[in-house]
C-alpha cells in the first residue's frame, strides 16, 4: 500500500502474485506490465479485475466501481456473479479499435476470466464480436456511465463503438492535472 500522504490522495493498493505459496509461473504473472504472452495478459486482467474487486470488498465495498480501460474487465463479471448492486463506470482511452483488447470467449472462460466457469450457452451470451469478447464493448455494456478523456476522443470513441448495441453513452471528461506533480 502506498500511504495517502505520499501524493495527498487516498491509499493506493498494489497487487502482486509474487508471494510465498505460488509456484514460479504464478509468481511471475505481475512481473511485467502488458506481458507479451497472451495467457499471462489474461491472468493479469483476472488479478487486476477480480483481485481488485475483492480488495475493495475487504475494505467495505463501494457504491461505484470504475474501470480505467478494459484491462480489469473481470471485475465487472465478478461483481455481476456476486449479485452486486454497485454501479459500474468506465473510462476509455484508446481511440484506435485495434488497440482495444479482444479475446476468444471460450478461451477466456477456460482461464477463469468470467470469475467462474460457464456453459457454452452462457459463454455465447458474453460474446460481443463473433466468438470474441471485446473488453471495451463489454465494459461499455456493463457501465451505467462511460467517458472518454476529451471532447474529440468522445466523438471518436462513440463513432468507433456505434455498431454495438446496449452500450453506455460516452461523454467527454478532460483528465485533471495535479500541478504539483505534472508541472515541469
Short mmCIF file of C-alpha atoms in Angstrom, two decimals:
data_model
loop_
_atom_site.label_atom_id
_atom_site.label_comp_id
_atom_site.label_asym_id
_atom_site.label_seq_id
_atom_site.Cartn_x
_atom_site.Cartn_y
_atom_site.Cartn_z
CA UNK A 1 0.00 0.00 0.00
CA UNK A 2 1.18 3.49 -0.84
CA UNK A 3 0.19 5.74 2.03
CA UNK A 4 -2.13 8.69 1.30
CA UNK A 5 0.35 11.32 2.43
CA UNK A 6 2.79 10.42 -0.38
CA UNK A 7 0.61 12.10 -3.04
CA UNK A 8 -2.05 13.71 -0.86
CA UNK A 9 -4.71 11.27 -2.09
CA UNK A 10 -6.32 8.05 -0.96
CA UNK A 11 -4.19 4.96 -0.24
CA UNK A 12 -3.05 3.09 -3.34
CA UNK A 13 -3.05 -0.71 -3.21
CA UNK A 14 -0.72 -2.72 -5.44
CA UNK A 15 -1.50 -6.28 -6.45
CA UNK A 16 1.23 -8.89 -6.85
CA UNK A 17 1.34 -12.62 -7.40
CA UNK A 18 4.99 -12.78 -6.30
CA UNK A 19 4.15 -14.26 -2.89
CA UNK A 20 5.12 -17.33 -0.92
CA UNK A 21 2.94 -20.31 -1.79
CA UNK A 22 2.71 -19.53 -5.51
CA UNK A 23 4.70 -21.61 -7.97
CA UNK A 24 7.25 -19.92 -10.23
CA UNK A 25 4.83 -19.35 -13.11
CA UNK A 26 2.12 -17.93 -10.84
CA UNK A 27 4.64 -15.67 -9.12
CA UNK A 28 5.61 -14.16 -12.49
CA UNK A 29 2.11 -13.02 -13.59
CA UNK A 30 2.57 -9.47 -12.33
CA UNK A 31 6.27 -9.13 -13.18
CA UNK A 32 5.80 -7.21 -16.44
CA UNK A 33 3.11 -4.76 -17.45
CA UNK A 34 1.50 -5.75 -20.78
CA UNK A 35 3.34 -9.07 -20.95
CA UNK A 36 3.71 -10.42 -24.49
CA UNK A 37 2.36 -13.88 -23.51
CA UNK A 38 -1.41 -13.96 -24.09
CA UNK A 39 -2.16 -16.27 -21.15
CA UNK A 40 -0.15 -14.04 -18.85
CA UNK A 41 -2.04 -10.96 -20.11
CA UNK A 42 -5.37 -12.67 -19.38
CA UNK A 43 -4.08 -13.72 -15.94
CA UNK A 44 -3.05 -10.10 -15.29
CA UNK A 45 -6.59 -8.98 -16.13
CA UNK A 46 -8.00 -11.55 -13.72
CA UNK A 47 -5.64 -10.47 -10.93
CA UNK A 48 -6.36 -6.78 -11.55
CA UNK A 49 -10.11 -7.20 -12.00
CA UNK A 50 -11.19 -9.93 -9.59
CA UNK A 51 -8.33 -9.28 -7.16
CA UNK A 52 -9.06 -5.56 -7.22
CA UNK A 53 -12.80 -6.09 -6.63
CA UNK A 54 -12.05 -8.41 -3.72
CA UNK A 55 -9.75 -5.83 -2.14
CA UNK A 56 -12.49 -3.19 -2.41
CA UNK A 57 -14.94 -5.65 -0.83
CA UNK A 58 -12.49 -6.36 2.02
CA UNK A 59 -12.24 -2.61 2.61
CA UNK A 60 -16.02 -2.31 2.93
CA UNK A 61 -17.17 -2.27 -0.69
CA UNK A 62 -18.15 0.64 -2.93
CA UNK A 63 -21.27 2.15 -4.44
CA UNK A 64 -19.49 2.66 -7.77
CA UNK A 65 -16.75 0.55 -9.38
CA UNK A 66 -14.80 2.33 -12.08
CA UNK A 67 -12.62 0.72 -14.75
CA UNK A 68 -9.99 2.86 -16.39
CA UNK A 69 -9.69 0.94 -19.70
CA UNK A 70 -10.83 -2.67 -20.15
CA UNK A 71 -7.84 -4.40 -18.56
CA UNK A 72 -9.74 -5.06 -15.31
CA UNK A 73 -12.95 -6.22 -17.03
CA UNK A 74 -13.14 -9.43 -14.92
CA UNK A 75 -14.13 -7.15 -12.01
CA UNK A 76 -17.47 -6.41 -13.68
CA UNK A 77 -18.15 -10.11 -14.32
CA UNK A 78 -17.16 -10.96 -10.75
CA UNK A 79 -19.44 -8.27 -9.31
CA UNK A 80 -22.31 -9.45 -11.52
CA UNK A 81 -21.75 -13.05 -10.38
CA UNK A 82 -21.85 -11.87 -6.75
CA UNK A 83 -25.18 -10.13 -7.33
CA UNK A 84 -23.63 -6.75 -6.56
CA UNK A 85 -25.93 -3.74 -6.81
CA UNK A 86 -22.98 -1.37 -7.23
CA UNK A 87 -22.97 0.92 -10.23
CA UNK A 88 -20.28 0.43 -12.83
CA UNK A 89 -18.48 3.21 -14.66
CA UNK A 90 -15.92 3.05 -17.45
CA UNK A 91 -13.27 5.30 -18.99
CA UNK A 92 -11.97 4.54 -22.45
CA UNK A 93 -8.59 5.88 -23.53
CA UNK A 94 -7.64 4.09 -26.74
CA UNK A 95 -9.04 5.87 -29.83
CA UNK A 96 -7.97 3.09 -32.20
CA UNK A 97 -10.11 -0.04 -32.40
CA UNK A 98 -7.09 -2.32 -32.88
CA UNK A 99 -5.69 -1.08 -29.55
CA UNK A 100 -8.70 -2.38 -27.60
CA UNK A 101 -8.20 -5.90 -26.26
CA UNK A 102 -10.31 -8.70 -27.71
CA UNK A 103 -10.05 -12.44 -26.96
CA UNK A 104 -11.97 -15.60 -27.79
CA UNK A 105 -14.77 -16.05 -25.24
CA UNK A 106 -14.25 -19.82 -24.82
CA UNK A 107 -10.54 -19.26 -24.22
CA UNK A 108 -11.35 -16.64 -21.57
CA UNK A 109 -13.87 -18.97 -19.95
CA UNK A 110 -11.30 -21.78 -19.72
CA UNK A 111 -8.89 -19.41 -17.95
CA UNK A 112 -11.47 -18.23 -15.39
CA UNK A 113 -11.79 -14.71 -16.81
CA UNK A 114 -15.50 -14.51 -16.01
CA UNK A 115 -14.95 -15.33 -12.33
CA UNK A 116 -16.41 -18.80 -12.67
CA UNK A 117 -16.65 -21.32 -15.50
CA UNK A 118 -19.78 -21.15 -17.61
CA UNK A 119 -21.56 -23.48 -20.03
CA UNK A 120 -21.09 -22.90 -23.76
CA UNK A 121 -24.53 -21.27 -23.91
CA UNK A 122 -23.66 -18.87 -21.08
CA UNK A 123 -20.35 -18.05 -22.78
CA UNK A 124 -22.17 -17.23 -26.03
CA UNK A 125 -24.19 -14.64 -24.10
CA UNK A 126 -20.94 -12.87 -23.14
CA UNK A 127 -19.69 -12.54 -26.73
CA UNK A 128 -19.51 -9.05 -28.17
CA UNK A 129 -17.92 -9.61 -31.59
CA UNK A 130 -18.42 -13.03 -33.17
CA UNK A 131 -16.86 -15.62 -30.82
CA UNK A 132 -14.85 -12.89 -29.10
CA UNK A 133 -15.20 -10.62 -26.12
CA UNK A 134 -14.06 -7.09 -26.83
CA UNK A 135 -13.11 -5.76 -23.39
CA UNK A 136 -14.16 -2.21 -24.23
CA UNK A 137 -17.56 -3.17 -25.65
CA UNK A 138 -18.25 -5.48 -22.69
CA UNK A 139 -17.30 -2.72 -20.22
CA UNK A 140 -19.50 -0.22 -22.08
CA UNK A 141 -22.40 -2.67 -21.76
CA UNK A 142 -21.87 -3.09 -18.01
CA UNK A 143 -21.36 0.62 -17.34
CA UNK A 144 -24.12 2.94 -16.33
CA UNK A 145 -21.80 5.85 -17.15
CA UNK A 146 -18.86 5.97 -19.57
CA UNK A 147 -16.45 8.64 -20.59
CA UNK A 148 -13.62 9.46 -22.93
CA UNK A 149 -10.74 11.73 -21.97
CA UNK A 150 -11.53 14.72 -24.19
CA UNK A 151 -14.31 16.11 -26.40
CA UNK A 152 -12.64 14.86 -29.57
CA UNK A 153 -11.95 11.44 -28.07
CA UNK A 154 -15.63 11.13 -27.05
CA UNK A 155 -16.65 11.77 -30.68
CA UNK A 156 -14.08 9.27 -31.99
CA UNK A 157 -14.97 6.61 -29.38
CA UNK A 158 -18.73 7.00 -29.91
CA UNK A 159 -18.24 6.55 -33.65
CA UNK A 160 -15.90 3.58 -33.13
CA UNK A 161 -18.42 1.64 -31.00
CA UNK A 162 -21.69 2.87 -32.58
CA UNK A 163 -22.49 -0.51 -34.19
CA UNK A 164 -22.62 -2.30 -30.82
CA UNK A 165 -25.97 -2.28 -29.05
CA UNK A 166 -26.58 -1.86 -25.34
CA UNK A 167 -23.53 0.30 -24.63
CA UNK A 168 -23.41 3.33 -22.33
CA UNK A 169 -23.27 6.75 -23.93
CA UNK A 170 -19.68 8.02 -23.93
CA UNK A 171 -19.37 11.56 -22.59
CA UNK A 172 -16.24 13.74 -22.59
CA UNK A 173 -14.32 14.38 -19.39
CA UNK A 174 -10.92 16.02 -19.51
CA UNK A 175 -8.39 14.43 -17.18
CA UNK A 176 -7.34 16.80 -14.43
CA UNK A 177 -3.69 17.58 -13.93
CA UNK A 178 -2.18 17.93 -10.48
CA UNK A 179 0.22 20.84 -10.98
CA UNK A 180 2.33 19.76 -8.01
CA UNK A 181 3.25 16.53 -9.80
CA UNK A 182 2.69 17.31 -13.51
CA UNK A 183 4.04 20.83 -13.87
CA UNK A 184 7.51 20.82 -15.45
#
